[in-house]
Tab-separated table of C-alpha atoms in Angstrom:
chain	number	residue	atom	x	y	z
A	3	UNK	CA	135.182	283.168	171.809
A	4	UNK	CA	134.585	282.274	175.582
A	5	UNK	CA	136.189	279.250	176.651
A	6	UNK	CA	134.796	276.611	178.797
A	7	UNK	CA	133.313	278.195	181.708
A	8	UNK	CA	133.162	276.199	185.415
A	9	UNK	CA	131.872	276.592	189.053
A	10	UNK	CA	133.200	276.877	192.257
A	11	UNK	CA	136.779	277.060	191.495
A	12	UNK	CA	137.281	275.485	194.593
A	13	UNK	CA	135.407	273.815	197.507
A	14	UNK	CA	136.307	272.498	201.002
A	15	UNK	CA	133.776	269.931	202.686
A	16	UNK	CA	133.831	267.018	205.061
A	17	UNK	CA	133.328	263.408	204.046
A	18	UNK	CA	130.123	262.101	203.588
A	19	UNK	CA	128.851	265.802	202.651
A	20	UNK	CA	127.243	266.212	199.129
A	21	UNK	CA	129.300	268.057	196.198
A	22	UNK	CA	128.161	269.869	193.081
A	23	UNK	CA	130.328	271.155	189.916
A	24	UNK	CA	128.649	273.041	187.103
A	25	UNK	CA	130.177	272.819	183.684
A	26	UNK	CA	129.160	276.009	180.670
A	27	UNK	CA	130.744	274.032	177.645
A	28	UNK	CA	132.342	276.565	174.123
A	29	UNK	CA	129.329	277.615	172.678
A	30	UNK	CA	128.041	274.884	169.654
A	31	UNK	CA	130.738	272.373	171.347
A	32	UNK	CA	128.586	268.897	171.363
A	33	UNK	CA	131.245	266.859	172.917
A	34	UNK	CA	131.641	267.118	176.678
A	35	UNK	CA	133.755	265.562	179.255
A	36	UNK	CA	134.931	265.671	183.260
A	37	UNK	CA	137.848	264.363	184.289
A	38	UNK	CA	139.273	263.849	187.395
A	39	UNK	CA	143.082	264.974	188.337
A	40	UNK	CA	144.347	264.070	191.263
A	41	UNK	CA	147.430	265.845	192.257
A	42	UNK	CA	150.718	264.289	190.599
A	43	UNK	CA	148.952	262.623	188.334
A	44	UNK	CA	147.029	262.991	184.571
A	45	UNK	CA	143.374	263.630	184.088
A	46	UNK	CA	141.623	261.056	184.239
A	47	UNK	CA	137.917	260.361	182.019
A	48	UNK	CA	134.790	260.458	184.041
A	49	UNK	CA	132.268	261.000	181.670
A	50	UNK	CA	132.060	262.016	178.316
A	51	UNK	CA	128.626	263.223	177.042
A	52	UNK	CA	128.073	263.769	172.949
A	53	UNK	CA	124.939	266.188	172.917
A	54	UNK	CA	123.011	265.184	175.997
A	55	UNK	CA	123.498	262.089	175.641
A	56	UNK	CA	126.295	259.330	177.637
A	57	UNK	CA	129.137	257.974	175.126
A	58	UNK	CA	131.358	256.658	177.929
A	59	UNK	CA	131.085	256.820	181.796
A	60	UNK	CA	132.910	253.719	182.174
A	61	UNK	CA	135.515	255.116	184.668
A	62	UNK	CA	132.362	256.337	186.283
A	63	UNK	CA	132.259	255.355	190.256
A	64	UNK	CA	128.318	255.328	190.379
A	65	UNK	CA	127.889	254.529	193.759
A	66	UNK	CA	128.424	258.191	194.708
A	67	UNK	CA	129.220	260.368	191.062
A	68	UNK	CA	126.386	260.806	188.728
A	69	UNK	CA	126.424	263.602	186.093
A	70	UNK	CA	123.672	265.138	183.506
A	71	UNK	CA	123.668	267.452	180.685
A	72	UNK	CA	120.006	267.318	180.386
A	73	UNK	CA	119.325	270.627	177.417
A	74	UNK	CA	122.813	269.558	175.448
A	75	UNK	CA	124.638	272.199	176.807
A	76	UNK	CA	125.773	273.067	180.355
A	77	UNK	CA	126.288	269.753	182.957
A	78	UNK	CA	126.587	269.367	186.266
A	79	UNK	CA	128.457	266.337	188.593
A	80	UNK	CA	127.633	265.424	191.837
A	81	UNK	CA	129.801	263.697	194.088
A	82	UNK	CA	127.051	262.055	197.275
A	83	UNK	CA	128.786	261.252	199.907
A	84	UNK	CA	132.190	262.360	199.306
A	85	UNK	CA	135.385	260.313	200.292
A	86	UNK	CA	138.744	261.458	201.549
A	87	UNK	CA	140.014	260.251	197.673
A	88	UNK	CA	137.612	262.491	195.990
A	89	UNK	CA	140.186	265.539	196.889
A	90	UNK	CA	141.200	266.272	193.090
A	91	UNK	CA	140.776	268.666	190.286
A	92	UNK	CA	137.863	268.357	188.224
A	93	UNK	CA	138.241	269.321	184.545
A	94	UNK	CA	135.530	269.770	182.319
A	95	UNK	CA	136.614	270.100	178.732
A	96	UNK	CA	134.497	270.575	175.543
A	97	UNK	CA	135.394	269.717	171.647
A	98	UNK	CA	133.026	270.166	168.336
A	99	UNK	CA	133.290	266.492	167.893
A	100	UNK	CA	135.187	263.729	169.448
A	101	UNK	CA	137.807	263.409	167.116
A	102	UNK	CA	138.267	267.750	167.403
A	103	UNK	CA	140.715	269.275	169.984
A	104	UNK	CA	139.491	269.710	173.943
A	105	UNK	CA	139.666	272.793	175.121
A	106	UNK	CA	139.242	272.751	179.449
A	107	UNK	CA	137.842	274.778	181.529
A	108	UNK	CA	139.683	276.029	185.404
A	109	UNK	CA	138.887	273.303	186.835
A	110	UNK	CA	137.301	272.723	190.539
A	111	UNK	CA	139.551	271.951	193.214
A	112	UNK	CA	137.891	270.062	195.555
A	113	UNK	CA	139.308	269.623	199.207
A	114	UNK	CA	137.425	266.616	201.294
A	115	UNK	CA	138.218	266.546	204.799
B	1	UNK	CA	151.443	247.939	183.331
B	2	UNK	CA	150.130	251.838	182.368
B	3	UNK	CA	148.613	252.846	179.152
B	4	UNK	CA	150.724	256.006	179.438
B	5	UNK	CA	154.046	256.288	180.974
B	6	UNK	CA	156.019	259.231	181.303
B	7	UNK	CA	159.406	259.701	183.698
B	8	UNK	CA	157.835	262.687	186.080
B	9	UNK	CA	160.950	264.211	186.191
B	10	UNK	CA	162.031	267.048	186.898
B	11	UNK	CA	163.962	267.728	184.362
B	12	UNK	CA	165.730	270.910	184.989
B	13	UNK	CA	167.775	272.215	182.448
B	14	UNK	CA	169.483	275.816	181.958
B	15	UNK	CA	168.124	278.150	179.329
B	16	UNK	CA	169.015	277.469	175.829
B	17	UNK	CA	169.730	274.028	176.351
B	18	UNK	CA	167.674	270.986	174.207
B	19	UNK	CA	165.382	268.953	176.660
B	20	UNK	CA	163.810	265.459	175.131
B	21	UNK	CA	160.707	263.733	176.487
B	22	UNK	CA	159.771	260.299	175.970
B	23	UNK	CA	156.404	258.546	176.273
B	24	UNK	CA	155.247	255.342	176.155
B	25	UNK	CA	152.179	253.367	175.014
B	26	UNK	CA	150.773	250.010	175.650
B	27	UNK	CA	147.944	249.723	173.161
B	28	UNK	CA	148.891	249.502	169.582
B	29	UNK	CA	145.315	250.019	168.615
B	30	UNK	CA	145.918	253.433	169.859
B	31	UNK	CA	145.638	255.626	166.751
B	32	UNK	CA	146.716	259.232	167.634
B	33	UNK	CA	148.443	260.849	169.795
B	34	UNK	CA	149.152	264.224	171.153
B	35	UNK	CA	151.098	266.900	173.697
B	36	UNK	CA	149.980	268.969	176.400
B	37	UNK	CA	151.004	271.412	178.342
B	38	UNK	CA	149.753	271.940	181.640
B	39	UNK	CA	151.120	275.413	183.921
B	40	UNK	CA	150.855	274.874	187.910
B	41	UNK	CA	147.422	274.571	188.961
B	42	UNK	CA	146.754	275.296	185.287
B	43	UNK	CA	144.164	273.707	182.847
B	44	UNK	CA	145.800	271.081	180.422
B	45	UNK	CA	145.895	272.969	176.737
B	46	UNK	CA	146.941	271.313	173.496
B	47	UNK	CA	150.946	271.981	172.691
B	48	UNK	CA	150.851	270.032	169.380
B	49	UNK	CA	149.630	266.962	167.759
B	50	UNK	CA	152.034	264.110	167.025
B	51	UNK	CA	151.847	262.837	163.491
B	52	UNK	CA	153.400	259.411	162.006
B	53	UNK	CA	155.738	261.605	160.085
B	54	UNK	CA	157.022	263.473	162.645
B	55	UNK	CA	156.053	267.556	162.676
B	56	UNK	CA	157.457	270.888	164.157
B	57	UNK	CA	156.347	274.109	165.435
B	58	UNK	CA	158.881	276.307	166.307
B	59	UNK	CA	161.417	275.286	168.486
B	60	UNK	CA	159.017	272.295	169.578
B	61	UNK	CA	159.579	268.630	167.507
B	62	UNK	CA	156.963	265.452	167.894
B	63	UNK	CA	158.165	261.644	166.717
B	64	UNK	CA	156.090	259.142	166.735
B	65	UNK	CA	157.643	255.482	166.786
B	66	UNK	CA	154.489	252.897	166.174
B	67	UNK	CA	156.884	249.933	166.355
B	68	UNK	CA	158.333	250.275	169.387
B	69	UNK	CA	155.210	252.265	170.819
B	70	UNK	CA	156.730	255.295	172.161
B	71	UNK	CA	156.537	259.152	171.280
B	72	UNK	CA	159.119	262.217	172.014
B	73	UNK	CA	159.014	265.647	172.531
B	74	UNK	CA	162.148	267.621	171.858
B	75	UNK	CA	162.314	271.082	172.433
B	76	UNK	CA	165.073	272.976	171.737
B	77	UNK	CA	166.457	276.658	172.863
B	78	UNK	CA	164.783	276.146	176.588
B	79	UNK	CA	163.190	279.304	177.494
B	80	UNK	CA	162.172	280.217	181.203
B	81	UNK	CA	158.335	280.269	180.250
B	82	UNK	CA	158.590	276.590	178.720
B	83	UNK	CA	158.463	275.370	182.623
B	84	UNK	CA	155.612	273.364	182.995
B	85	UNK	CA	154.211	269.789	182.981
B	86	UNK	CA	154.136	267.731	179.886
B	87	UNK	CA	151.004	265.452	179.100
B	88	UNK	CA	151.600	262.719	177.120
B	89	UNK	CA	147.834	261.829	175.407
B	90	UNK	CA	147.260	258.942	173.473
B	91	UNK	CA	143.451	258.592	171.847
B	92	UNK	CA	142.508	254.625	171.392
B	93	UNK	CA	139.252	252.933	170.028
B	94	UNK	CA	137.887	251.315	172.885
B	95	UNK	CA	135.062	248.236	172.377
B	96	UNK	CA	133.007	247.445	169.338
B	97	UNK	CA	131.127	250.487	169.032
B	98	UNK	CA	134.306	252.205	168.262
B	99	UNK	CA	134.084	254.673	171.379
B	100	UNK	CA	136.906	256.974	171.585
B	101	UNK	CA	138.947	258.209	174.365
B	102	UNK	CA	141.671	259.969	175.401
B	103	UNK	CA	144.033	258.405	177.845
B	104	UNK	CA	146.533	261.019	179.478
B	105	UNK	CA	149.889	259.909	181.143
B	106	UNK	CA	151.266	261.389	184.429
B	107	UNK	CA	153.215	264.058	183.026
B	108	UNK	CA	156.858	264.802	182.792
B	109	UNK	CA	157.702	268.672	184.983
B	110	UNK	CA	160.688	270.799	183.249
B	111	UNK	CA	162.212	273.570	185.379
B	112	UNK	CA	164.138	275.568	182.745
B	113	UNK	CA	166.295	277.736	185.036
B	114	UNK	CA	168.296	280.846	184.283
């Protein structure tokens, strides 16, 4: 079974530049979430998307993230315009359900400067 | 005052010894709870669930203590490729529509060294 499948691995830009991770969930996984990690620290929720549809973005800042998983499948988030802060790993992880084990992808590391 | 707190260590400890973790909670809604493991600039994967009973796997024991709101990990017979970083997760209701989530602590980092 492939796991969780995401793109770039990593990416260098320069603040206020625009920033976009793609996310291939486990095939017939309907639960998705990103997280953010910042370094020395635990993932933190972003989003988490059951289907194509938003369960909880509440940790969301939607000034400047927005993310869509518009077919139920793959998703993408968009960081516009990137902050210094935003330098992190972002994890997308997929389950069968929300109460099922996450399984997460490589991760993005994301360098702002 | 964190959901999740861990000591971030390091812990480093020689081979074969007995390392214990300890994590603790702050909402005693939460209602399960779990261990990751995360390698350097690794993905987080699942290590083990943590069940009211307590449970082992292998060499690797989970306790759960509701009352006092804490969990351990206790892993015994240290072996070189058990260095890593250990999530503490705790999963908690959140709101009236009975949303989910998982809330991760910082991590505790074990160098077992030869």
């Amino acid at each position: 079974e492939a796991g969780v499948a995401q793109s770039p691995r990593y990416k260098i830009i320069e603040k206020r530049q625009s920033v976009a991770f793609w996310c291939n969930p486990i095939s017939g996984h309907a639960t998705l979430y990103w997280y953010q990690q910042i370094l020395g620290q635990g993932p933190k929720l972003l989003i988490q998307f059951q289907n194509n549809g938003v369960v909880d973005d509440s940790q969301l800042p939607k000034d400047r993230f927005s993310a869509e998983r518009l077919k139920g499948v793959d998703s993408t988030l968009k960081i516009q315009p990137a902050k210094l802060e935003d330098s992190a790993v972002y994890l997308c992880a997929s389950s069968r359900g929300s109460y099922n084990e996450q399984f997460f992808g490589p991760g993005t590391r994301l360098t702002v400067l | 005052r964190k959901e999740v707190e861990q000591d971030p260590g390091p812990f480093n400890v020689p081979e074969g010894a007995t390392v214990a973790f300890n994590c603790t909670y702050s909402n005693s809604a939460s209602q399960s709870f779990f261990w990751y493991r995360q390698d350097c600039r690794k993905e987080p994967k699942l290590l083990m669930s943590v069940y009211s009973s307590g449970n082992e796997d292998g060499r690797f024991t989970a306790q759960l203590n509701r009352a006092s709101q804490y969990i351990s990990l206790l892993i015994r017979d240290s072996k070189l490729s058990d260095s890593a970083t250990y999530l503490c997760v705790v999963n908690t209701n959140r709101g009236p529509t009975g949303r989910r989530a998982l809330t991760f602590g910082s991590g505790t980092r074990l160098q077992v060294q030869p």
